[in-house]
XYZ file of C-alpha atoms in Angstrom:
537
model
C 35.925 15.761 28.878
C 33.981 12.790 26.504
C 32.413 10.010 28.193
C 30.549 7.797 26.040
C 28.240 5.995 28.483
C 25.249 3.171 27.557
C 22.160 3.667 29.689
C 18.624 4.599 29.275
C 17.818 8.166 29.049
C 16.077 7.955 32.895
C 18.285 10.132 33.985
C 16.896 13.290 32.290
C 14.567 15.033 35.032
C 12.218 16.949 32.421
C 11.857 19.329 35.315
C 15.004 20.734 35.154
C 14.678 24.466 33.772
C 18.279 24.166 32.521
C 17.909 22.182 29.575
C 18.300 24.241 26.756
C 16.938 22.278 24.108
C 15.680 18.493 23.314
C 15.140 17.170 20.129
C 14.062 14.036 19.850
C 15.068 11.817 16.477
C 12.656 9.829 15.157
C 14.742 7.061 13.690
C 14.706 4.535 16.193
C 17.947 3.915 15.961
C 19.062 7.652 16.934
C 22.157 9.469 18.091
C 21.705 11.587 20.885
C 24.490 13.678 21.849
C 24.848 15.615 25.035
C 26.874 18.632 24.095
C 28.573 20.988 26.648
C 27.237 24.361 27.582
C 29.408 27.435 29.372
C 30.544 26.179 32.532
C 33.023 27.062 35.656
C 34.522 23.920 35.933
C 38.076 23.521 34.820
C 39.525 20.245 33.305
C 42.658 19.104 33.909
C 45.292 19.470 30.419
C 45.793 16.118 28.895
C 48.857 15.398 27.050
C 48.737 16.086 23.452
C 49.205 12.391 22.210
C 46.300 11.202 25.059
C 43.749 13.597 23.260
C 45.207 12.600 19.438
C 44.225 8.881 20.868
C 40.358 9.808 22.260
C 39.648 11.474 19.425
C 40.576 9.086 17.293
C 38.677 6.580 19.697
C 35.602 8.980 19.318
C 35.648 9.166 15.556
C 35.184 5.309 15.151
C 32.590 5.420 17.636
C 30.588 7.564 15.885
C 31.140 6.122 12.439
C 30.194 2.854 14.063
C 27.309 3.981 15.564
C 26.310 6.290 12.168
C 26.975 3.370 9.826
C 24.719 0.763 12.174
C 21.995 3.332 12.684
C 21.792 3.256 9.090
C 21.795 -0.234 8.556
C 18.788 -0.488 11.270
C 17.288 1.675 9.299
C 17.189 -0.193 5.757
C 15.728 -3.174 7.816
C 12.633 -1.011 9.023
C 9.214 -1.667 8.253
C 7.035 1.733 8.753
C 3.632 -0.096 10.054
C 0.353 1.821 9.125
C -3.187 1.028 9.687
C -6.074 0.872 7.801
C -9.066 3.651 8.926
C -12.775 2.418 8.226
C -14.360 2.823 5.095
C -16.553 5.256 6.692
C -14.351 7.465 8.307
C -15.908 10.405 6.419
C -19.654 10.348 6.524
C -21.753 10.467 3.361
C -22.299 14.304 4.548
C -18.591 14.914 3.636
C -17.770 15.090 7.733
C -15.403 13.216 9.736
C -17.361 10.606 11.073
C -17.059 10.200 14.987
C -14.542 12.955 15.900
C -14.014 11.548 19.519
C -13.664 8.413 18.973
C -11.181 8.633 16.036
C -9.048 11.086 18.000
C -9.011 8.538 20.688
C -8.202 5.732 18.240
C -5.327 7.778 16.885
C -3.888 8.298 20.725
C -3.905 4.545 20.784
C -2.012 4.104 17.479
C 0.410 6.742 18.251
C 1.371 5.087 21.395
C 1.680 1.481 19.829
C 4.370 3.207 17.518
C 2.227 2.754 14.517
C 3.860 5.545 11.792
C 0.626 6.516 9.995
C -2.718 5.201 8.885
C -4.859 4.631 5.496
C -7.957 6.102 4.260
C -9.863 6.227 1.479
C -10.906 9.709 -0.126
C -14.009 8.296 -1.962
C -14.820 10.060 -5.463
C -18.680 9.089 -4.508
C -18.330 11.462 -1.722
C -15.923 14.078 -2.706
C -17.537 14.738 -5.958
C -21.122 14.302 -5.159
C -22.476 17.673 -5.839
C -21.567 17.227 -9.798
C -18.657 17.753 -12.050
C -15.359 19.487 -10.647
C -17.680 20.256 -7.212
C -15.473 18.869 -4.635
C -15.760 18.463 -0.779
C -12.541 17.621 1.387
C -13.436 19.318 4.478
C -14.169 15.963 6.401
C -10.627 14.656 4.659
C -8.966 17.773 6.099
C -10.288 17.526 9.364
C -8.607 14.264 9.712
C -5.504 15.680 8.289
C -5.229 17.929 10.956
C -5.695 15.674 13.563
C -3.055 13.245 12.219
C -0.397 16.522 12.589
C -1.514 16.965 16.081
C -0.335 13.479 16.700
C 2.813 13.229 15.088
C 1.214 10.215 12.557
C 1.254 10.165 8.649
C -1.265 9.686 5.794
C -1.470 7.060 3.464
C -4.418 8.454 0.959
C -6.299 6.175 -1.524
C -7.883 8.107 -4.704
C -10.947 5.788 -4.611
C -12.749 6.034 -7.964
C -14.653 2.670 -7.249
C -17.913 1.977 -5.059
C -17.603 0.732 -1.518
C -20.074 -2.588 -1.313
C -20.315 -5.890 -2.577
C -16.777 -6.744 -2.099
C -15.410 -8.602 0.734
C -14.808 -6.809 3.714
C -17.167 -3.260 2.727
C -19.204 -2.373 5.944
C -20.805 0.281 3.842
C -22.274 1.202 0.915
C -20.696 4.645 -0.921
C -21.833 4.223 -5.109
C -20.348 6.373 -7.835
C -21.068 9.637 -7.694
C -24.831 10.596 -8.644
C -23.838 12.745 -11.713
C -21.863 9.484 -13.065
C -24.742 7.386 -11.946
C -26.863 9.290 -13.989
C -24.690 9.421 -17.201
C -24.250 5.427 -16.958
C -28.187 5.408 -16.632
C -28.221 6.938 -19.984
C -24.928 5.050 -21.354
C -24.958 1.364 -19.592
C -21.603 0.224 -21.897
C -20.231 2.894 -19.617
C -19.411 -0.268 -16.754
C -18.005 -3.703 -17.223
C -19.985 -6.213 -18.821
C -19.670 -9.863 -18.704
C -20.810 -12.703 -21.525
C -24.236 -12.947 -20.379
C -24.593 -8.462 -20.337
C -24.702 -8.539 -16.671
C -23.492 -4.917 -15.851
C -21.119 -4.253 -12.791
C -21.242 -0.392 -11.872
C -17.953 -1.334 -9.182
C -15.562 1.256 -11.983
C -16.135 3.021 -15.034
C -14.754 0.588 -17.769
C -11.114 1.223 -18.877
C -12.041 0.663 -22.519
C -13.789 4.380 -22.569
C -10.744 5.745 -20.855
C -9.687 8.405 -23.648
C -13.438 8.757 -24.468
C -14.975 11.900 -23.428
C -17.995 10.348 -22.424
C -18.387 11.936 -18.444
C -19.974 15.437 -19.759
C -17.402 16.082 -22.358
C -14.395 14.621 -20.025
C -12.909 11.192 -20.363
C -12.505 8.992 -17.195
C -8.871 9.897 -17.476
C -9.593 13.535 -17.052
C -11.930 13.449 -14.492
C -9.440 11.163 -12.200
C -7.018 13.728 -12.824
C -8.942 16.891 -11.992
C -9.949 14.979 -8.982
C -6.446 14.436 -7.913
C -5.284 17.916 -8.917
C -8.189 19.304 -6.745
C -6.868 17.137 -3.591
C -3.273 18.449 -4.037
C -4.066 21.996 -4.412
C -6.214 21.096 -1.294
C -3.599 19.488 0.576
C -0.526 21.057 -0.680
C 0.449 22.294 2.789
C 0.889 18.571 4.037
C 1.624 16.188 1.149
C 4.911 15.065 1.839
C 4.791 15.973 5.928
C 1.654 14.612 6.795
C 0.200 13.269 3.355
C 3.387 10.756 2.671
C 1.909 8.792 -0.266
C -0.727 8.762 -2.800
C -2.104 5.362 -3.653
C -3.890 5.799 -7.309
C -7.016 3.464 -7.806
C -7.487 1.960 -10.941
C -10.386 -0.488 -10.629
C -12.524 -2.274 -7.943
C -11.287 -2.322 -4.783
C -9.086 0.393 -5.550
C -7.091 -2.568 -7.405
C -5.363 -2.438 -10.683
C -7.820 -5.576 -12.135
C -10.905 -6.271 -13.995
C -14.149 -6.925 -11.617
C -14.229 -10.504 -12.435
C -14.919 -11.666 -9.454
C -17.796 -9.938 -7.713
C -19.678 -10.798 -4.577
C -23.026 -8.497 -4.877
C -26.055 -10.588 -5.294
C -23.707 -13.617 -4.833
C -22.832 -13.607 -8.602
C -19.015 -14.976 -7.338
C -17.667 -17.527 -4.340
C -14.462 -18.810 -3.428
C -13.223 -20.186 -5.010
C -14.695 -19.519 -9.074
C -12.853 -18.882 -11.817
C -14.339 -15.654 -12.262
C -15.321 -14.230 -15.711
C -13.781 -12.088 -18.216
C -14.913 -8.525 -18.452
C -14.482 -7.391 -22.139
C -18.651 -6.929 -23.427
C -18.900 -3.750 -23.268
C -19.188 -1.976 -26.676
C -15.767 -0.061 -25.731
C -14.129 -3.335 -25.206
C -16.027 -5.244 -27.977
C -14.617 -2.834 -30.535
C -10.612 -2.696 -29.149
C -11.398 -6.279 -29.765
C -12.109 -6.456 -32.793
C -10.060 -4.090 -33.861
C -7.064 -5.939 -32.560
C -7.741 -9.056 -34.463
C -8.470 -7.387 -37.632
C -4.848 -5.932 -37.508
C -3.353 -9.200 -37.416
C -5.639 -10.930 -40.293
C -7.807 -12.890 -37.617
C -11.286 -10.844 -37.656
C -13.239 -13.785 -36.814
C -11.010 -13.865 -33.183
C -12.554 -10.594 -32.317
C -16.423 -10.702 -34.048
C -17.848 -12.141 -30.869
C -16.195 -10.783 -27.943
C -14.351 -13.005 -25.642
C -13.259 -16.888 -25.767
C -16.976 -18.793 -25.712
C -15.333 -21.525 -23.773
C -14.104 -20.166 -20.420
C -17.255 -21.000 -17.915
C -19.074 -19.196 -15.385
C -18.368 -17.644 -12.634
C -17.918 -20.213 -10.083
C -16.567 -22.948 -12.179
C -13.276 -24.832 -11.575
C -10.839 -24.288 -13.916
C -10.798 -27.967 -15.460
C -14.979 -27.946 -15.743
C -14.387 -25.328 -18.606
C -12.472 -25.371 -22.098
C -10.543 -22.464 -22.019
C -8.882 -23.263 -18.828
C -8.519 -27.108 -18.316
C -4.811 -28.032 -18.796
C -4.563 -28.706 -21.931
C -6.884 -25.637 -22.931
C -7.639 -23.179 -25.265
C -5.400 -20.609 -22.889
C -2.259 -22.085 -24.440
C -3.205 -21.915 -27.540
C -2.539 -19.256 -30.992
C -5.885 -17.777 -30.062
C -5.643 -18.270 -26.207
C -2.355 -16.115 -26.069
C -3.964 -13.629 -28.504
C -6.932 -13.063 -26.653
C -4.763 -12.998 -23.305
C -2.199 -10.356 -24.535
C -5.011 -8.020 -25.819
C -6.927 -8.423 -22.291
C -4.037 -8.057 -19.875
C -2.683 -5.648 -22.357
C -5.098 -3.255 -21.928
C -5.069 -3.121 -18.475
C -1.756 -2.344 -18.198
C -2.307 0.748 -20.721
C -4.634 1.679 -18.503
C -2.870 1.533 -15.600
C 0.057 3.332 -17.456
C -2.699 6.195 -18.666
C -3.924 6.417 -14.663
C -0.162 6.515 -13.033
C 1.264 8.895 -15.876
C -1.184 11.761 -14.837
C -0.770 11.481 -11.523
C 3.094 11.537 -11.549
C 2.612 14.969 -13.556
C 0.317 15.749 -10.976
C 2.061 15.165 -7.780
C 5.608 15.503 -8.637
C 7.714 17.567 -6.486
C 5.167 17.329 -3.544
C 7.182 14.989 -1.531
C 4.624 12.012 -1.362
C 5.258 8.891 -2.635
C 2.581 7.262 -5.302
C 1.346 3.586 -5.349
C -1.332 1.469 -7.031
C -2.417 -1.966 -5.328
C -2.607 -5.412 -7.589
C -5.125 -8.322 -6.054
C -3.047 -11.225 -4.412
C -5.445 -13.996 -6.319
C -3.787 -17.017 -4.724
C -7.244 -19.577 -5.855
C -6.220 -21.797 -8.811
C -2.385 -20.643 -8.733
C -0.830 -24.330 -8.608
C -2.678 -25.126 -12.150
C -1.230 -24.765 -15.565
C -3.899 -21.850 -16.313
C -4.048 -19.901 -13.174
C -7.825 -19.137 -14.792
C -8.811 -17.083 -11.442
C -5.594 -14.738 -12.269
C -6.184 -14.753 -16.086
C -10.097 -13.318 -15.435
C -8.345 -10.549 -13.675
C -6.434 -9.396 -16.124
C -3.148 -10.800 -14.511
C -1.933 -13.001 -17.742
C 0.271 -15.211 -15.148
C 0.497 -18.881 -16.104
C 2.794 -21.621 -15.746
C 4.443 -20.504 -18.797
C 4.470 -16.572 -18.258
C 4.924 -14.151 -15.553
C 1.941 -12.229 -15.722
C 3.767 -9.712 -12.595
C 6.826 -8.713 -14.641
C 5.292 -6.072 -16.595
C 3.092 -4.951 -14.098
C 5.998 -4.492 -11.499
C 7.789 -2.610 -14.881
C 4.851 0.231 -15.437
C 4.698 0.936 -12.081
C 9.554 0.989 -11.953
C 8.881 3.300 -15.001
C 7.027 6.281 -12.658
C 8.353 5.406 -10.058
C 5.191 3.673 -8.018
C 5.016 1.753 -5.581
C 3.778 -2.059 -6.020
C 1.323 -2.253 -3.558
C 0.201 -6.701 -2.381
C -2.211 -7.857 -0.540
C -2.273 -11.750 0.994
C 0.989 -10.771 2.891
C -0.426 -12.920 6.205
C -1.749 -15.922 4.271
C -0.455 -19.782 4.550
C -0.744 -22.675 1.390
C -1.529 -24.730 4.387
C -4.306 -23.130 5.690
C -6.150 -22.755 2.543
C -8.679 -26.060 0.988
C -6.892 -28.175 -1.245
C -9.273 -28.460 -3.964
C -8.687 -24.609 -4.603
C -5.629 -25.498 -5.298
C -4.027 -22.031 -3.619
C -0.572 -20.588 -3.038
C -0.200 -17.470 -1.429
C 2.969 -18.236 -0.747
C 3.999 -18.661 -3.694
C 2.435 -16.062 -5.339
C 4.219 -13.743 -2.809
C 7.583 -15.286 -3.620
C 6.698 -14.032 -7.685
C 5.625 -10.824 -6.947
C 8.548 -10.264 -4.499
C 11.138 -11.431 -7.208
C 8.956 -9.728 -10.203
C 9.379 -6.179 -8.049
C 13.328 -6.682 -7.488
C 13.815 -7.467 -10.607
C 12.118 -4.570 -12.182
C 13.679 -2.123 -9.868
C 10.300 -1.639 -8.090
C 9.210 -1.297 -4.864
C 7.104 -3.216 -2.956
C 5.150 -2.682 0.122
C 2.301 -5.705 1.350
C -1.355 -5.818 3.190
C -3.153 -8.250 4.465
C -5.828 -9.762 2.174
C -8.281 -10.494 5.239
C -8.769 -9.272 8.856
C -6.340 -11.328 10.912
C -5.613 -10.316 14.489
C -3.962 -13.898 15.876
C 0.110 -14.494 16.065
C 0.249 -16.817 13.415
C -0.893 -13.829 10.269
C 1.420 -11.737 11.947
C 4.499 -14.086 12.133
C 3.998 -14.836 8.372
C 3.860 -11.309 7.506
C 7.246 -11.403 9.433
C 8.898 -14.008 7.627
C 7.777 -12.321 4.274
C 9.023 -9.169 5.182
C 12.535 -10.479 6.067
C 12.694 -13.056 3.670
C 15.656 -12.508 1.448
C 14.479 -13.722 -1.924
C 12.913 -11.136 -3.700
C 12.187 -7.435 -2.938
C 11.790 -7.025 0.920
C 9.079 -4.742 2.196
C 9.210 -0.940 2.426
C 5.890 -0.311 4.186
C 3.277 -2.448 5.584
C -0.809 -1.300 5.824
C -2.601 -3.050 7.782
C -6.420 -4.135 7.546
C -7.901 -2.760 9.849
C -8.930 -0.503 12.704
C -12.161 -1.277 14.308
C -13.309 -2.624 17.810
C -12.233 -6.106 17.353
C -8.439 -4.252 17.141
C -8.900 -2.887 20.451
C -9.643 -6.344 22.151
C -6.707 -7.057 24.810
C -5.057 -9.950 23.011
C -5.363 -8.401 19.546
C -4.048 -5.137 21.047
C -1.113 -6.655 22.499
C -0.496 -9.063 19.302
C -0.391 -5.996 17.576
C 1.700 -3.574 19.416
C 4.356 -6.725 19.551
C 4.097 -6.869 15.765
C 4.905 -2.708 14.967
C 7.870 -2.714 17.311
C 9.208 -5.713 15.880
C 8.594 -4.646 12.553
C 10.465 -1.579 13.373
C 13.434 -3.660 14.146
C 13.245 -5.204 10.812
C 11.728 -8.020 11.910
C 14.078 -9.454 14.067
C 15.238 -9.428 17.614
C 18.162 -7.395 17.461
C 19.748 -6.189 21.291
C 22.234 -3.748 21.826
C 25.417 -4.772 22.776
C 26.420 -5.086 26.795
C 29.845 -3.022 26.388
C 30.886 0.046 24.122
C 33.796 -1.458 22.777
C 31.470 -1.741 19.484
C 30.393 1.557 19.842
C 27.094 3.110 21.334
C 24.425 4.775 20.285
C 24.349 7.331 23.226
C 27.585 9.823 23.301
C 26.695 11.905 26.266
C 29.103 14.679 26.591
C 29.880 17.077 29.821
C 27.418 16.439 32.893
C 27.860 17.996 36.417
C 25.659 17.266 39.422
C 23.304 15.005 37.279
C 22.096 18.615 34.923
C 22.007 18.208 31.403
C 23.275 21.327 30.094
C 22.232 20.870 26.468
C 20.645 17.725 24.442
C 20.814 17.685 20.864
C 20.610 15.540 17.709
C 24.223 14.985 16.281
């Protein structure tokens, strides 16, 4: 006998010491099927052509139900949360033991899947070259198994502090410190030779100028390390790698930094190129196209300061240099190189961590300041060549297709409306590029928010991004981030009403009220209210 019934599970008395098994699915969208065990009882013989018709009847039900539990499942949005920045202590411990394992109750039971941390090279590789500590990472590790969560893990080769949002400081590591010391062209360097020790400049990134290893290698060895480490969890615990390739653990030039209040919303932000590493790609660039004067003194000597407006400056006023022969040369060669070396970063660790089952990322800045001008100067600083003209996100979103990455965006929660008009801001539009960009290229895309946000209003736009249907929907949301002000009440609730409906896609969907649709509980023989067996179909 089949009966096919549509309840909730209440009925299951976990007491009873006949249940033989009960696996639980962890789609949310499951199939749990009640099978039948040995029994006494004796049904009474159907007619052939009444059993031909309840099969049939059973075998659309559970296509039905197969087919929509599928379908629920493409509109999912996995929700994970940001850990602090110092979640491992400068001493290479887990910082706070208690209270994280608390924490991680909490976010287990508001059906978070997994949270984010950052494995810091400053305090993983502290002790000096290929000397690595990941006890305090491990630690963690294990306590995410013991509560069912997952890992997102960032390979952090920048500093913590000076940015917005760092809570604490965690430099370089003091063997690197101490090479820069001795090499300062080692960092990015701005017009006026103001030195930013945030990342190791790209333009020494096949130099072997970090005690006979280039930056290249030493990212690499530093990622190997981790997965021979972790090898026992990437892919069960450790579900994806996100690769950083500049400050913030963003795939961008530092041209916009906050220490010592060099930058402020809303500047233009300055190119990055004077470094001697830089200064000679530079040059050598325009000598191979006949223009050596374009590259004999660095950058363009019209593009401002720091926190200029775009139409105070030369370069990017609208009828600027930018769109000019020498503009677009200048631009290509810039934005150029940071896509190499984002290509150089991402091909070594896809040799690294393929075939480990976790999933690798990289995160681009959502600069939304200065987007609705011709120039999109803020974006241009970056290394983002993005203008009214170009789309500066196609070949980003096309590196990261070709290995496979993940296109990780921040300023998912943010409003054009609530931003000041003279900044002239979109992050609403910039969204709507990089989501189209990403679909285009084959690419997926997965979003963060930009700043903290805790009220109803980030969360809803976050929403209507993720289910928007133009451009490349979301495959994962992080958000920033878990600290006391998370645990408050109303930011608590806001948030546990945001991961479940995330996990329904982002909308409301109910079940139906009858099975004629089909159901997603098949429960099959019962007597006297004992489940004989529960199992997963």
């Amino acid at each position: 006998m089949t009966l096919t019934l549509r309840s909730s599970t209440s009925f299951i008395n976990p007491k009873d010491n006949k249940i033989i098994k009960a696996h639980l699915h962890e789609d949310l969208y499951g199939v749990i099927s009640f099978k039948q065990a040995k029994s006494s009882t004796r049904l009474r013989k159907r007619s052939s052509l009444q059993e031909i018709k309840m099969e049939r009847s059973y075998k659309l039900e559970k296509l039905h139900s197969l087919s929509m539990n599928h379908h629920m499942n493409d509109l999912r949005v996995p929700v994970f949360v940001m850990l602090p920045l110092d979640t491992v202590t400068l001493g290479g411990n887990l910082n706070k033991p208690r209270a994280m394992n608390a924490s991680l109750m909490a976010l287990k039971s508001a059906g978070v899947e997994g949270v984010m941390v950052d494995a810091w090279w400053g305090l993983v590789e502290k002790d000096g070259p290929m000397k690595y500590n990941w006890e305090g990472y491990a630690e963690l590790v294990q306590m995410l198994q013991k509560h069912g969560l997952k890992l997102q893990v960032v390979m952090s080769f920048h500093q913590c502090g000076g940015n917005v949002g760092d809570s604490c400081s965690i430099p370089l590591p003091p063997w690197v410190l101490e090479e820069i010391s001795k090499n300062p062209d080692l960092v990015y360097t701005d017009r006026s030779g103001r030195r930013n020790p945030e990342y190791i400049s790209l333009g020494c990134d096949s130099l072997p100028v970090l005690r006979g290893r280039t930056p290249i290698q030493v990212y690499a060895d530093y990622m190997r390390s981790f997965r021979d480490r972790f090898r026992d969890y990437l892919g069960e615990v450790i579900m994806e790698v996100q690769v950083g390739a500049g400050p913030c653990g963003e795939l961008r030039y530092p041209s916009y930094p906050q220490s010592n209040g060099t930058w402020r919303f809303p500047g233009i932000g300055e190119f990055q190129c004077y470094d001697k590493y830089m200064r000679a790609s530079l040059e050598a660039a325009a000598e191979s196209i006949g223009k050596r004067d374009w590259g004999s003194n660095g950058g363009p000597h019209d593009s401002g300061q720091y926190n200029q407006f775009p139409e105070d400056t030369g370069f990017f006023k609208k009828e600027g240099t930018w769109n000019t022969e020498y503009g677009k040369f200048f631009l290509e060669w810039y934005s150029g190189k940071l896509l190499q070396h984002g290509d150089r970063i991402l091909a070594a660790s896809k040799g690294i961590f393929h075939g480990t089952g976790a999933k690798l990322s990289a995160k681009v800045a959502g600069i939304h300041w200065h987007y609705g001008t011709r120039s999109h100067a803020a974006e241009l600083t970056a290394g983002y060549y993005n203008t009214r003209h170009r789309n500066g996100y196609s070949p980003i979103a096309k590196m990261l297709a070709k290995h496979g990455v993940v296109f990780n965006f921040t300023c998912m929660e943010m409003k054009d409306g609530q931003q000041p008009g003279y900044a002239n801001c979109s992050p609403e539009g910039l969204v709507r590029q990089v989501k189209m960009a990403t679909r285009d290229a084959k690419a997926e895309l997965a979003g963060e928010n930009a700043l903290e946000r805790y009220d109803g209003g980030a969360y809803e736009q976050i929403l209507a991004t993720s289910r928007s249907e133009s451009g490349n929907g979301l495959t994962a949301f992080t958000y920033l981030r878990m600290n006391k002000n998370l645990f408050e009440p109303n930011n608590w609730r806001n948030l546990v009403e945001f991961v479940k409906t995330m996990s329904e896609g982002g909308r409301n969907r109910k079940l139906p009220e009858s099975d004629c649709s089909g159901s997603d509980l098949h429960v099959g023989f019962i007597k006297e209210k004992k489940i004989k067996e529960v199992a997963v179909v």
